[in-house]
């Protein structure tokens, strides 16, 4: 959803076109002449690139674009909680590897915890976020007709613009997996 497959991973140009494989039809030839597609040839391989940058001639596929999008994550700021009961905030900064955790009960701060995670943990954290499909979550999850309950937000700190995903009483499918990833990194409760 936020992964822009058509942005060149090498030069950041958006002047990119799809690469089409197989024997081209006359229409496809015309499109190729007009610079709207690139002909990839007749033979279709297993790891063929799917997108071609017209500015720098780099070629890539969607999987590579997904990896690059996750590598751009510099940190996470996650909150979960309700007006009643427990709330948690976790901040993870991957550059300094500093992790900050705050716990509230009934709106009152009752515990904080800080730690520095290892380089290995920071690296595997990105892979885990990818397995939780964080970048593919919708921006808003809402359950109608519930006034109080559980709210959450995840701010994704990136190079450039940050992204905020949030919800109230409704969650992405990977929410439990995400909470256990966060809980493990900080070694404290998050949920
Ligand atoms: Zn390029």
CSV table of C-alpha atoms and ligand atoms in Angstrom, one decimal:
chain,number,residue,atom,x,y,z
A,1,UNK,CA,0.0,0.0,0.0
A,2,UNK,CA,2.8,2.5,0.8
A,3,UNK,CA,5.4,0.5,-1.0
A,4,UNK,CA,6.1,2.4,-4.2
A,5,UNK,CA,7.2,-0.4,-6.6
A,6,UNK,CA,7.7,2.1,-9.4
A,7,UNK,CA,10.2,4.4,-7.6
A,8,UNK,CA,13.7,3.5,-8.7
A,9,UNK,CA,15.7,2.0,-5.8
A,10,UNK,CA,18.9,3.3,-7.3
A,11,UNK,CA,18.3,6.9,-8.4
A,12,UNK,CA,14.8,7.6,-6.8
A,13,UNK,CA,13.3,8.5,-10.2
A,14,UNK,CA,9.6,7.7,-10.8
A,15,UNK,CA,10.2,7.6,-14.5
A,16,UNK,CA,9.9,3.8,-14.6
A,17,UNK,CA,8.0,1.4,-16.8
A,18,UNK,CA,7.0,-2.3,-16.6
A,19,UNK,CA,9.1,-4.9,-18.3
A,20,UNK,CA,7.0,-7.3,-20.4
A,21,UNK,CA,8.2,-10.8,-21.4
A,22,UNK,CA,7.2,-13.1,-24.1
A,23,UNK,CA,6.6,-12.7,-27.8
A,24,UNK,CA,5.2,-9.2,-28.2
A,25,UNK,CA,2.0,-8.4,-30.1
A,26,UNK,CA,1.9,-5.5,-32.6
A,27,UNK,CA,0.2,-3.3,-29.9
A,28,UNK,CA,2.9,-4.1,-27.4
A,29,UNK,CA,5.5,-3.2,-30.0
A,30,UNK,CA,3.8,0.2,-30.4
A,31,UNK,CA,3.8,0.7,-26.6
A,32,UNK,CA,7.5,-0.2,-26.5
A,33,UNK,CA,8.2,2.3,-29.3
A,34,UNK,CA,6.3,5.0,-27.3
A,35,UNK,CA,8.4,4.2,-24.2
A,36,UNK,CA,5.5,2.9,-22.2
A,37,UNK,CA,6.9,-0.6,-21.6
A,38,UNK,CA,10.2,-2.3,-22.0
A,39,UNK,CA,10.4,-5.5,-23.9
A,40,UNK,CA,12.2,-8.1,-21.8
A,41,UNK,CA,12.6,-10.7,-24.6
A,42,UNK,CA,10.9,-14.0,-25.3
A,43,UNK,CA,12.4,-16.1,-22.6
A,44,UNK,CA,10.8,-15.9,-19.2
A,45,UNK,CA,13.1,-16.7,-16.3
A,46,UNK,CA,12.5,-17.1,-12.6
A,47,UNK,CA,14.0,-13.9,-11.3
A,48,UNK,CA,13.3,-11.6,-14.1
A,49,UNK,CA,13.2,-7.9,-13.2
A,50,UNK,CA,9.7,-6.4,-13.5
A,51,UNK,CA,10.4,-2.7,-13.6
A,52,UNK,CA,12.8,-0.6,-15.6
A,53,UNK,CA,14.1,2.9,-14.8
A,54,UNK,CA,14.2,5.1,-17.9
A,55,UNK,CA,16.6,7.6,-16.2
A,56,UNK,CA,19.4,5.3,-15.0
A,57,UNK,CA,18.5,2.0,-16.7
A,58,UNK,CA,18.3,0.1,-13.5
A,59,UNK,CA,16.0,-2.9,-13.4
A,60,UNK,CA,14.3,-4.5,-10.3
A,61,UNK,CA,11.4,-6.6,-9.1
A,62,UNK,CA,8.7,-6.1,-6.5
A,63,UNK,CA,10.3,-8.2,-3.8
A,64,UNK,CA,13.4,-6.0,-4.0
A,65,UNK,CA,11.2,-2.9,-3.7
A,66,UNK,CA,9.6,-4.4,-0.5
A,67,UNK,CA,13.0,-5.0,1.0
A,68,UNK,CA,14.2,-1.5,0.3
A,69,UNK,CA,11.0,0.0,1.8
A,70,UNK,CA,11.6,-1.9,5.1
A,71,UNK,CA,15.3,-0.9,5.1
A,72,UNK,CA,14.2,2.7,5.2
A,73,UNK,CA,12.5,2.2,8.6
A,74,UNK,CA,14.6,4.1,11.2
A,75,UNK,CA,12.4,3.5,14.2
A,76,UNK,CA,9.0,2.7,15.6
A,77,UNK,CA,6.8,4.5,18.2
A,78,UNK,CA,4.0,2.3,19.2
A,79,UNK,CA,1.1,2.9,21.7
A,80,UNK,CA,-1.6,0.7,22.9
A,81,UNK,CA,-4.1,1.2,25.6
A,82,UNK,CA,-7.4,2.5,26.8
A,83,UNK,CA,-9.0,5.1,28.9
A,84,UNK,CA,-9.4,2.4,31.6
A,85,UNK,CA,-6.8,-0.1,32.4
A,86,UNK,CA,-3.2,-0.4,31.2
A,87,UNK,CA,-1.5,1.6,28.4
A,88,UNK,CA,1.9,1.1,27.0
A,89,UNK,CA,4.2,3.3,24.8
A,90,UNK,CA,7.4,1.8,23.2
A,91,UNK,CA,9.9,3.9,21.3
A,92,UNK,CA,12.6,2.1,19.3
A,93,UNK,CA,15.3,4.1,17.6
A,94,UNK,CA,17.3,1.9,15.3
A,95,UNK,CA,20.2,4.4,14.8
A,96,UNK,CA,21.0,4.7,18.5
A,97,UNK,CA,19.5,1.3,19.3
A,98,UNK,CA,17.8,2.9,22.3
A,99,UNK,CA,14.5,1.5,23.5
A,100,UNK,CA,12.1,3.3,25.8
A,101,UNK,CA,9.0,1.8,27.4
A,102,UNK,CA,6.3,3.5,29.5
A,103,UNK,CA,3.4,1.9,31.4
A,104,UNK,CA,0.3,3.7,32.6
A,105,UNK,CA,-2.6,2.4,34.7
A,106,UNK,CA,-5.8,4.4,34.6
A,107,UNK,CA,-3.9,7.3,33.0
A,108,UNK,CA,-1.2,7.3,35.7
A,109,UNK,CA,2.4,6.6,34.8
A,110,UNK,CA,3.6,3.7,37.0
A,111,UNK,CA,6.7,2.3,35.3
A,112,UNK,CA,9.4,3.2,32.8
A,113,UNK,CA,12.2,1.1,31.3
A,114,UNK,CA,15.1,1.9,29.0
A,115,UNK,CA,17.6,-0.3,27.3
A,116,UNK,CA,20.0,-0.5,24.4
A,117,UNK,CA,19.5,-3.4,22.0
A,118,UNK,CA,22.2,-5.2,20.1
A,119,UNK,CA,23.0,-4.7,16.4
A,120,UNK,CA,21.7,-8.2,15.8
A,121,UNK,CA,18.4,-7.5,17.5
A,122,UNK,CA,18.0,-4.2,15.5
A,123,UNK,CA,18.6,-6.0,12.2
A,124,UNK,CA,16.3,-8.9,12.9
A,125,UNK,CA,13.7,-6.4,14.1
A,126,UNK,CA,13.3,-5.1,10.5
A,127,UNK,CA,12.9,-8.7,9.2
A,128,UNK,CA,10.2,-9.3,11.9
A,129,UNK,CA,8.4,-6.1,10.9
A,130,UNK,CA,8.4,-7.4,7.4
A,131,UNK,CA,6.9,-10.7,8.5
A,132,UNK,CA,4.2,-8.8,10.4
A,133,UNK,CA,3.5,-6.9,7.1
A,134,UNK,CA,3.6,-3.6,8.9
A,135,UNK,CA,4.0,-1.4,5.8
A,136,UNK,CA,1.0,-3.2,4.2
A,137,UNK,CA,-1.4,-2.4,7.1
A,138,UNK,CA,-4.2,0.1,6.3
A,139,UNK,CA,-3.8,3.5,7.8
A,140,UNK,CA,-7.0,3.2,10.0
A,141,UNK,CA,-8.8,0.4,11.7
A,142,UNK,CA,-12.1,1.2,13.3
A,143,UNK,CA,-14.9,-0.7,14.9
A,144,UNK,CA,-18.1,1.3,14.9
A,145,UNK,CA,-20.4,1.7,17.9
A,146,UNK,CA,-17.7,1.1,20.5
A,147,UNK,CA,-17.1,4.2,22.7
A,148,UNK,CA,-14.3,3.1,25.0
A,149,UNK,CA,-12.0,0.2,24.7
A,150,UNK,CA,-8.6,-0.2,23.2
A,151,UNK,CA,-6.8,2.3,21.0
A,152,UNK,CA,-3.5,1.9,19.3
A,153,UNK,CA,-1.1,3.7,17.0
A,154,UNK,CA,2.2,2.9,15.3
A,155,UNK,CA,4.3,5.6,14.0
A,156,UNK,CA,6.9,4.4,11.5
A,157,UNK,CA,9.9,6.7,11.5
A,158,UNK,CA,11.6,6.7,8.1
A,159,UNK,CA,14.0,8.6,5.9
A,160,UNK,CA,11.7,11.3,4.6
A,161,UNK,CA,8.0,11.3,5.7
A,162,UNK,CA,6.9,9.3,8.7
A,163,UNK,CA,3.8,7.1,8.6
A,164,UNK,CA,1.2,6.7,11.3
A,165,UNK,CA,-1.2,3.7,11.4
A,166,UNK,CA,-3.8,3.6,14.0
A,167,UNK,CA,-7.0,2.0,15.2
A,168,UNK,CA,-9.7,1.8,17.8
A,169,UNK,CA,-11.1,-1.6,18.9
A,170,UNK,CA,-10.1,-3.0,15.5
A,171,UNK,CA,-6.7,-4.4,14.5
A,172,UNK,CA,-4.8,-5.7,11.5
A,173,UNK,CA,-4.5,-9.5,11.3
A,174,UNK,CA,-0.9,-9.3,12.3
A,175,UNK,CA,-1.5,-7.3,15.4
A,176,UNK,CA,-0.8,-10.1,17.9
A,177,UNK,CA,2.4,-11.0,16.1
A,178,UNK,CA,3.4,-7.3,16.1
A,179,UNK,CA,2.8,-6.9,19.8
A,180,UNK,CA,4.9,-10.0,20.6
A,181,UNK,CA,7.7,-8.6,18.4
A,182,UNK,CA,7.7,-5.3,20.3
A,183,UNK,CA,7.4,-7.1,23.6
A,184,UNK,CA,10.4,-9.2,22.9
A,185,UNK,CA,12.6,-6.4,21.7
A,186,UNK,CA,11.9,-4.3,24.8
A,187,UNK,CA,11.6,-7.3,27.2
A,188,UNK,CA,8.5,-5.8,28.7
A,189,UNK,CA,4.7,-6.1,28.2
A,190,UNK,CA,3.1,-4.5,25.2
A,191,UNK,CA,-0.5,-5.2,24.7
B,1,LIG,ZN1,16.9,5.0,-11.7
